[in-house]
PDB file of C-alpha atoms in Angstrom:
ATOM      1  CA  UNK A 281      11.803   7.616   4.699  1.00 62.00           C
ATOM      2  CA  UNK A 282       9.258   7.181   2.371  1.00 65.00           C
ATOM      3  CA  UNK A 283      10.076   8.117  -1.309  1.00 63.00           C
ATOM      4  CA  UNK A 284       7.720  10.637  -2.511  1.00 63.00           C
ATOM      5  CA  UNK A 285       6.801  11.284  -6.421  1.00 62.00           C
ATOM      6  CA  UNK A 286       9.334  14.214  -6.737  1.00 63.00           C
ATOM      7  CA  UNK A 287      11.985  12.264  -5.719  1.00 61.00           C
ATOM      8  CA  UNK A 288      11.382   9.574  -8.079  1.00 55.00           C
ATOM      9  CA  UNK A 289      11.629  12.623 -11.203  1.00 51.00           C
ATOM     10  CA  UNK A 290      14.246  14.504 -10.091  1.00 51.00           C
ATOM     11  CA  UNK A 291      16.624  11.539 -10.111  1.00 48.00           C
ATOM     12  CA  UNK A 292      20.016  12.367 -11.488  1.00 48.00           C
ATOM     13  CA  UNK A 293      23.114  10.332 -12.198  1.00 49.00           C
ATOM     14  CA  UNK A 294      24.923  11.815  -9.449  1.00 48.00           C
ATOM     15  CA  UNK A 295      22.833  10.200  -6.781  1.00 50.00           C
ATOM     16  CA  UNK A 296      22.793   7.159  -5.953  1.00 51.00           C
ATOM     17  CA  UNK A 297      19.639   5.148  -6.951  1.00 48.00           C
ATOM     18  CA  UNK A 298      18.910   2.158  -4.310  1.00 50.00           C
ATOM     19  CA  UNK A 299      16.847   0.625  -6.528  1.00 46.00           C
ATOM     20  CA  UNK A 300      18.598  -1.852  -9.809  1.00 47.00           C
ATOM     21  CA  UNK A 301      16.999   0.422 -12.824  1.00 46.00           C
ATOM     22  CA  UNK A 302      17.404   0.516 -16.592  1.00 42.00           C
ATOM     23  CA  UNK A 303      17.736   3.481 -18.293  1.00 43.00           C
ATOM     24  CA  UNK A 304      15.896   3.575 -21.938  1.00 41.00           C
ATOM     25  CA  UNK A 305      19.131   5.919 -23.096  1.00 43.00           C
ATOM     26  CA  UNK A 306      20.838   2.766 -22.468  1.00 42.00           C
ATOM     27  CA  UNK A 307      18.596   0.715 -24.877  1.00 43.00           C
ATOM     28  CA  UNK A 308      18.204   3.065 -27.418  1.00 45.00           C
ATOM     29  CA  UNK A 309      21.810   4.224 -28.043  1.00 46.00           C
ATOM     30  CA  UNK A 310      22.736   1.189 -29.717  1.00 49.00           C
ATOM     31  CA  UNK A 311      24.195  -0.300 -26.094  1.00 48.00           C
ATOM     32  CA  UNK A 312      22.371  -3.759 -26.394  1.00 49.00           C
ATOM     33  CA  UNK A 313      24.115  -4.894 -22.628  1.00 50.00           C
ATOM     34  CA  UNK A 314      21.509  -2.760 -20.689  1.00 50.00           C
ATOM     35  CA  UNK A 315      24.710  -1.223 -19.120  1.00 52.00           C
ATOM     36  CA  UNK A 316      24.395   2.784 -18.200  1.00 54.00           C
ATOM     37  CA  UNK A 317      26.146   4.662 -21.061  1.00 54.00           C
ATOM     38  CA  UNK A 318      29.360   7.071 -20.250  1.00 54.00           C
ATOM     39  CA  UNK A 319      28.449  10.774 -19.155  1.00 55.00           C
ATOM     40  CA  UNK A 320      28.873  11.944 -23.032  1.00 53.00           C
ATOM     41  CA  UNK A 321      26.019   8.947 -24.462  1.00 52.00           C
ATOM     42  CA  UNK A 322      24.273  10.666 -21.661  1.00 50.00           C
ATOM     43  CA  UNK A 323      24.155  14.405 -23.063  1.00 54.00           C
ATOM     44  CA  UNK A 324      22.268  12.863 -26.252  1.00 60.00           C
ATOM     45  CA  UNK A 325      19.769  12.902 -24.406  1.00 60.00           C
ATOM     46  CA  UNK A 326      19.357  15.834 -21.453  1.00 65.00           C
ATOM     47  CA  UNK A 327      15.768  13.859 -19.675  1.00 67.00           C
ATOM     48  CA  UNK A 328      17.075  10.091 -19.410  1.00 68.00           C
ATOM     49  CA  UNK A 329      13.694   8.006 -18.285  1.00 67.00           C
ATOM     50  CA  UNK A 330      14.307   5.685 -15.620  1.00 64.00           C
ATOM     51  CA  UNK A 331      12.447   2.390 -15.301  1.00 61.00           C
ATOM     52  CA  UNK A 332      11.941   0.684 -11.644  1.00 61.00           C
ATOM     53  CA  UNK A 333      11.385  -2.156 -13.044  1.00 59.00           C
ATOM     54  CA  UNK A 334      11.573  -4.214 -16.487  1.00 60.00           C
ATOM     55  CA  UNK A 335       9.304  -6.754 -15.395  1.00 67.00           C
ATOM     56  CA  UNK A 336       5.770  -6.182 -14.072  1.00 74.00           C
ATOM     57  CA  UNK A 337       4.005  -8.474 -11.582  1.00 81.00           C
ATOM     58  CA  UNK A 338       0.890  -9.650 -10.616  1.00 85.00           C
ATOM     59  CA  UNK A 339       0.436  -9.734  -7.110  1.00 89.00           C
ATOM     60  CA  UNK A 340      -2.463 -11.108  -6.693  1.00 88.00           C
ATOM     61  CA  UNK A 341      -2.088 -13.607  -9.102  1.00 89.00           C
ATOM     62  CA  UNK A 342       1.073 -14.615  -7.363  1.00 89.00           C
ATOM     63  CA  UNK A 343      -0.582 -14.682  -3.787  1.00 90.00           C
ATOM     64  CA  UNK A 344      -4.203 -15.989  -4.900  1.00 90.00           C
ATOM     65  CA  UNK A 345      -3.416 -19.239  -2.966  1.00 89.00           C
ATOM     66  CA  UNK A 346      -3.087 -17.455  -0.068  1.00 91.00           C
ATOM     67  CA  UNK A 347      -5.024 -13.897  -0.116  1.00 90.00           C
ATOM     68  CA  UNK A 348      -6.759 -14.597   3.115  1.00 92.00           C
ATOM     69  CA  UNK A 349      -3.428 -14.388   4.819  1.00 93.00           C
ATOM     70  CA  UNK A 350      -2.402 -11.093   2.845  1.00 92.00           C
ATOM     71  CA  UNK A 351      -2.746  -9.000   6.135  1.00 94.00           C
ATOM     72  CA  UNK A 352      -0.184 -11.435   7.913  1.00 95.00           C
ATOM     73  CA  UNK A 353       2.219 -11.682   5.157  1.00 95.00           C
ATOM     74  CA  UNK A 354       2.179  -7.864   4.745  1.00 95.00           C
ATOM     75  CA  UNK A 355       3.386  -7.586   8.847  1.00 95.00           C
ATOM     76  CA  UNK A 356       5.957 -10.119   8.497  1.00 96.00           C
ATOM     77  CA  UNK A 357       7.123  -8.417   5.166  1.00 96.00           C
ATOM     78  CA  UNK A 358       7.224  -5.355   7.071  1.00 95.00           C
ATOM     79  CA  UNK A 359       8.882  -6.474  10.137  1.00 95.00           C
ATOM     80  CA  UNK A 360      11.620  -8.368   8.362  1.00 95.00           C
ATOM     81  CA  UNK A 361      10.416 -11.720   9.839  1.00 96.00           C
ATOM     82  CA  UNK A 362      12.500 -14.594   8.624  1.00 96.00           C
ATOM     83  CA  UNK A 363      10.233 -16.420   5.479  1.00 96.00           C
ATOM     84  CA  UNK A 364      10.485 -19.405   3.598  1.00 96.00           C
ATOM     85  CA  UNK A 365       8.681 -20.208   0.393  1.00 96.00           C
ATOM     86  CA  UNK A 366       8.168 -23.504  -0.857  1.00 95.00           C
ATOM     87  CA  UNK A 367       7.004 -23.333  -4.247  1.00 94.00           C
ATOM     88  CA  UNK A 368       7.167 -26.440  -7.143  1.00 94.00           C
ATOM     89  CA  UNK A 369       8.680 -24.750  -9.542  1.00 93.00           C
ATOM     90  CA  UNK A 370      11.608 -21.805 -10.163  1.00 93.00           C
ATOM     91  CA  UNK A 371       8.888 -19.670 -11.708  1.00 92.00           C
ATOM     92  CA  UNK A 372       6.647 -19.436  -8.667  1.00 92.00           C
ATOM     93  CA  UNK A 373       8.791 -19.812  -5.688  1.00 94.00           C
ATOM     94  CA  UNK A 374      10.454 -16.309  -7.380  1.00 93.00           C
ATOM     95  CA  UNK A 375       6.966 -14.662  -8.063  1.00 93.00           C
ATOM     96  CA  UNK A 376       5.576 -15.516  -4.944  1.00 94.00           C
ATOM     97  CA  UNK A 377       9.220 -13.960  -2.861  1.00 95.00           C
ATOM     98  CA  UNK A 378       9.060 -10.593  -5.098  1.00 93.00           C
ATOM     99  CA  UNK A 379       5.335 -10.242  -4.884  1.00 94.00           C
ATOM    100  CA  UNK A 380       5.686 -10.385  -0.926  1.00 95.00           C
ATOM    101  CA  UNK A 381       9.109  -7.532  -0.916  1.00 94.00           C
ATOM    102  CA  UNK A 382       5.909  -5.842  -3.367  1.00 91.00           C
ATOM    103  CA  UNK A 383       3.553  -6.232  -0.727  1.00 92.00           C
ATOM    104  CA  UNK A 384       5.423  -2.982   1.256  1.00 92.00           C
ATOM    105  CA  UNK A 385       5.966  -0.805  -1.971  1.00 87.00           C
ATOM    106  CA  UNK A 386       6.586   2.361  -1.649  1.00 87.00           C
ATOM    107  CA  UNK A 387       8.541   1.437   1.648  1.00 90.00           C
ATOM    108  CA  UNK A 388      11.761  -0.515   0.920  1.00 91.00           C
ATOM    109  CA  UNK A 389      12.159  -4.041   2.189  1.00 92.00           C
ATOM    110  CA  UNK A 390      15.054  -3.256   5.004  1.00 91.00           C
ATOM    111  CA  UNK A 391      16.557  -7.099   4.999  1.00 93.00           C
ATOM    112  CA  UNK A 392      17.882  -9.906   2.422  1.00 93.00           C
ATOM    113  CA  UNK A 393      15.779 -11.955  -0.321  1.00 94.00           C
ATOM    114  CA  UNK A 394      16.757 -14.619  -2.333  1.00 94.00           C
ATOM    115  CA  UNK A 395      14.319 -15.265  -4.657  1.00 93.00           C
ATOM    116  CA  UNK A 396      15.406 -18.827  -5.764  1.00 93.00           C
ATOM    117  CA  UNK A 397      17.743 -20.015  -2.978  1.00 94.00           C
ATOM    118  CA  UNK A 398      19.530 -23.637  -3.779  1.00 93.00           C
ATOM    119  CA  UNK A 399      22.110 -25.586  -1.260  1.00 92.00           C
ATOM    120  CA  UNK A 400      24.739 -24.466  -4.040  1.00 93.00           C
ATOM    121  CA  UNK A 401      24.555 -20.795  -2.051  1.00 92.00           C
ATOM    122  CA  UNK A 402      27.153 -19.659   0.326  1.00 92.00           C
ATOM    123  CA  UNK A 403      24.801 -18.833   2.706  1.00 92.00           C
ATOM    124  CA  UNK A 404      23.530 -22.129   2.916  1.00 92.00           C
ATOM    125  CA  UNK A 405      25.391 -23.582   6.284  1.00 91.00           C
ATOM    126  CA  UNK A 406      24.342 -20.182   8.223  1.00 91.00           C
ATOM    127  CA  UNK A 407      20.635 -20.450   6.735  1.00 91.00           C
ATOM    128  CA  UNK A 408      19.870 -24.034   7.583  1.00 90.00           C
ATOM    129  CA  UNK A 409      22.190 -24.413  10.980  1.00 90.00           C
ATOM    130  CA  UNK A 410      19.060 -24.947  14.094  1.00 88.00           C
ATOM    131  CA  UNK A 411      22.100 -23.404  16.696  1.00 88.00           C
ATOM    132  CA  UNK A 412      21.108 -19.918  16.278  1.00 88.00           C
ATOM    133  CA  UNK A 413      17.799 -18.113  15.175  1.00 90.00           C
ATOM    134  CA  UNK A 414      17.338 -17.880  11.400  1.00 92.00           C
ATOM    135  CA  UNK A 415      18.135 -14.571   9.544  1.00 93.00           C
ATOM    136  CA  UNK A 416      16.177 -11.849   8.503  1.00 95.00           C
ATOM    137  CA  UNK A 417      15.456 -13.248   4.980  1.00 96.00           C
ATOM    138  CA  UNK A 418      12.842 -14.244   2.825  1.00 96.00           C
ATOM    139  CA  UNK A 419      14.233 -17.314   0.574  1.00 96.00           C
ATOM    140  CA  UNK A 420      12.427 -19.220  -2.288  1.00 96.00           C
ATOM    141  CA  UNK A 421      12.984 -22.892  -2.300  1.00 96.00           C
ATOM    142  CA  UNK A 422      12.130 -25.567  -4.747  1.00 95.00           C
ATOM    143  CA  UNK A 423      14.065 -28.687  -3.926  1.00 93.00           C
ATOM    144  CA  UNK A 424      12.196 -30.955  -1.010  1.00 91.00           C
ATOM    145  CA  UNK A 425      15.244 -31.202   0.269  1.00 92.00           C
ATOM    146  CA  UNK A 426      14.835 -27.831   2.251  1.00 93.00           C
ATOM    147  CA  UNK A 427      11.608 -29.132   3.936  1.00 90.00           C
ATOM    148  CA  UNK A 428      13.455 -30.800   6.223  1.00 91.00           C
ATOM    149  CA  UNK A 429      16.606 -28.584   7.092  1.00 92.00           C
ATOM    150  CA  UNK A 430      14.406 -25.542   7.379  1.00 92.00           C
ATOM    151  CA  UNK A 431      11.504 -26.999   9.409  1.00 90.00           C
ATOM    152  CA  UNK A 432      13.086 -25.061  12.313  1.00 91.00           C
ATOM    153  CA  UNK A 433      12.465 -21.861  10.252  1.00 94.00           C
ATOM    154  CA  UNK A 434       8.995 -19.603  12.496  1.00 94.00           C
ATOM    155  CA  UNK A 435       7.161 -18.754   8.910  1.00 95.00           C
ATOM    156  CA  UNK A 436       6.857 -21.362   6.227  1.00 94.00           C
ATOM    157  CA  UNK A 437       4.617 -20.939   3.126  1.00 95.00           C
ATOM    158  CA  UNK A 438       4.150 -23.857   0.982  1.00 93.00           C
ATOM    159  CA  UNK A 439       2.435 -22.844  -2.958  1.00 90.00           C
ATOM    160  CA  UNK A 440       1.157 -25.154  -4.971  1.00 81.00           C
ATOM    161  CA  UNK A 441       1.430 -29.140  -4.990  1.00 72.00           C
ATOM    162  CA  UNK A 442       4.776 -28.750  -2.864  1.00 56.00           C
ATOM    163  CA  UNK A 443       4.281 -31.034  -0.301  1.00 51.00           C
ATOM    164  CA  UNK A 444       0.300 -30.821  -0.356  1.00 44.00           C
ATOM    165  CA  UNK A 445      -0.329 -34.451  -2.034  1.00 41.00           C
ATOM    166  CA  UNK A 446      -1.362 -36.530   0.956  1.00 39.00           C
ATOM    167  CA  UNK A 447      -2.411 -33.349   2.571  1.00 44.00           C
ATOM    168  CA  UNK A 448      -5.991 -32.209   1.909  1.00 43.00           C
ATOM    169  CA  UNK A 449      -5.662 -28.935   4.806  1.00 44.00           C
ATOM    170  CA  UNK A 450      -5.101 -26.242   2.103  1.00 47.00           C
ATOM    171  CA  UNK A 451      -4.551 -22.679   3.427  1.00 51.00           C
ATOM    172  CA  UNK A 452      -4.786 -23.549   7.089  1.00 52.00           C
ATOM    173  CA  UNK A 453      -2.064 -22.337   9.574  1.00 53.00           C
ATOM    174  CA  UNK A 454      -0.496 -25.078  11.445  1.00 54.00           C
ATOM    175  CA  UNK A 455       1.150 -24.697  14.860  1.00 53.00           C
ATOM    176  CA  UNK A 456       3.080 -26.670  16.844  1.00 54.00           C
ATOM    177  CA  UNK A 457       5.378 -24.461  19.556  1.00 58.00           C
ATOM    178  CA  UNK A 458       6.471 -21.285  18.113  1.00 58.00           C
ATOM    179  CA  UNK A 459       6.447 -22.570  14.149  1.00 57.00           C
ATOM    180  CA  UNK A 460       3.662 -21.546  12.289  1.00 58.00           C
ATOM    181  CA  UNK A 461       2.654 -23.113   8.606  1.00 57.00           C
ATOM    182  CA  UNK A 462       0.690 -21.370   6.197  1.00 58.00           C
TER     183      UNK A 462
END
């Protein structure tokens, strides 16, 4: 289902919201956590605005690099396709994952993201293991490390100077087999 405008306003606290929100009541009661007040903060104030989101981005400044590609990105966004993002820094490899689950808005991304994914995660055995085909995920990776244990991975995108030094074929898709580069 798509989520419609009326839905969005007629949200009460008695249904569950699938989206992580902050509610300004929160904020402006005095609760400096960001943590939902009890049911009586809540009668101070009968319309409680709900934000989607605290923090705005720029998609296109996130996926300038590699706007040609937008149309591909969007399918594999939409299709859950497994994705790895190889960015340089923390900053960008998480910009780059949430602009692509953006990409899709107002549809929901239906799988996993891990916007900065390290070898400290859980996951991290079942994510890099070449035995069985990768999850639906889209994961964010800085260390170099992950350029080799997720090679096996079908959709790779590489930002920035991450691993483009000695490589002067910006933006190009390789392919060797079923693994495609952007």
């Amino acid at each position: 289902t798509v989520p419609n405008r009326s839905e969005k306003l007629n949200h009460s606290p008695n249904t569950e919201n699938p989206y992580p929100s902050v509610s300004i009541t929160a904020l402006t009661s005095g609760n400096s956590s960001g943590i939902s007040p009890s049911p009586s903060q809540q009668s101070l104030n009968p319309y409680p605005v709900v934000i989607p989101s605290v923090y705005e981005l720029n998609i296109y400044k996130s996926l300038a690099s590699i706007v040609t590609h937008c149309q591909l990105l969007w399918e594999l966004v939409l299709t859950c396709e497994p994705v790895t993002v190889m960015a340089p820094t923390p900053d960008v490899c998480s910009e780059t994952v949430q602009s692509l689950v953006s990409l899709i808005l107002p549809l929901k991304y239906g799988s996993d993201f891990r916007p900065f994914f390290t070898i400290h995660d859980s996951e991290f055995k079942e994510y890099t293991t070449k035995t069985q085909s990768p999850p639906p995920v889209i994961l964010g990776v800085t260390n170099p490390f992950f350029a080799k244990t997720l090679q096996h991975w079908p959709h790779i995108i590489r930002i920035g100077d991450y691993g483009t030094a000695n490589n002067n074929h910006k933006n190009k898709i390789k392919k060797s087999g079923l693994i495609k580069t952007l």
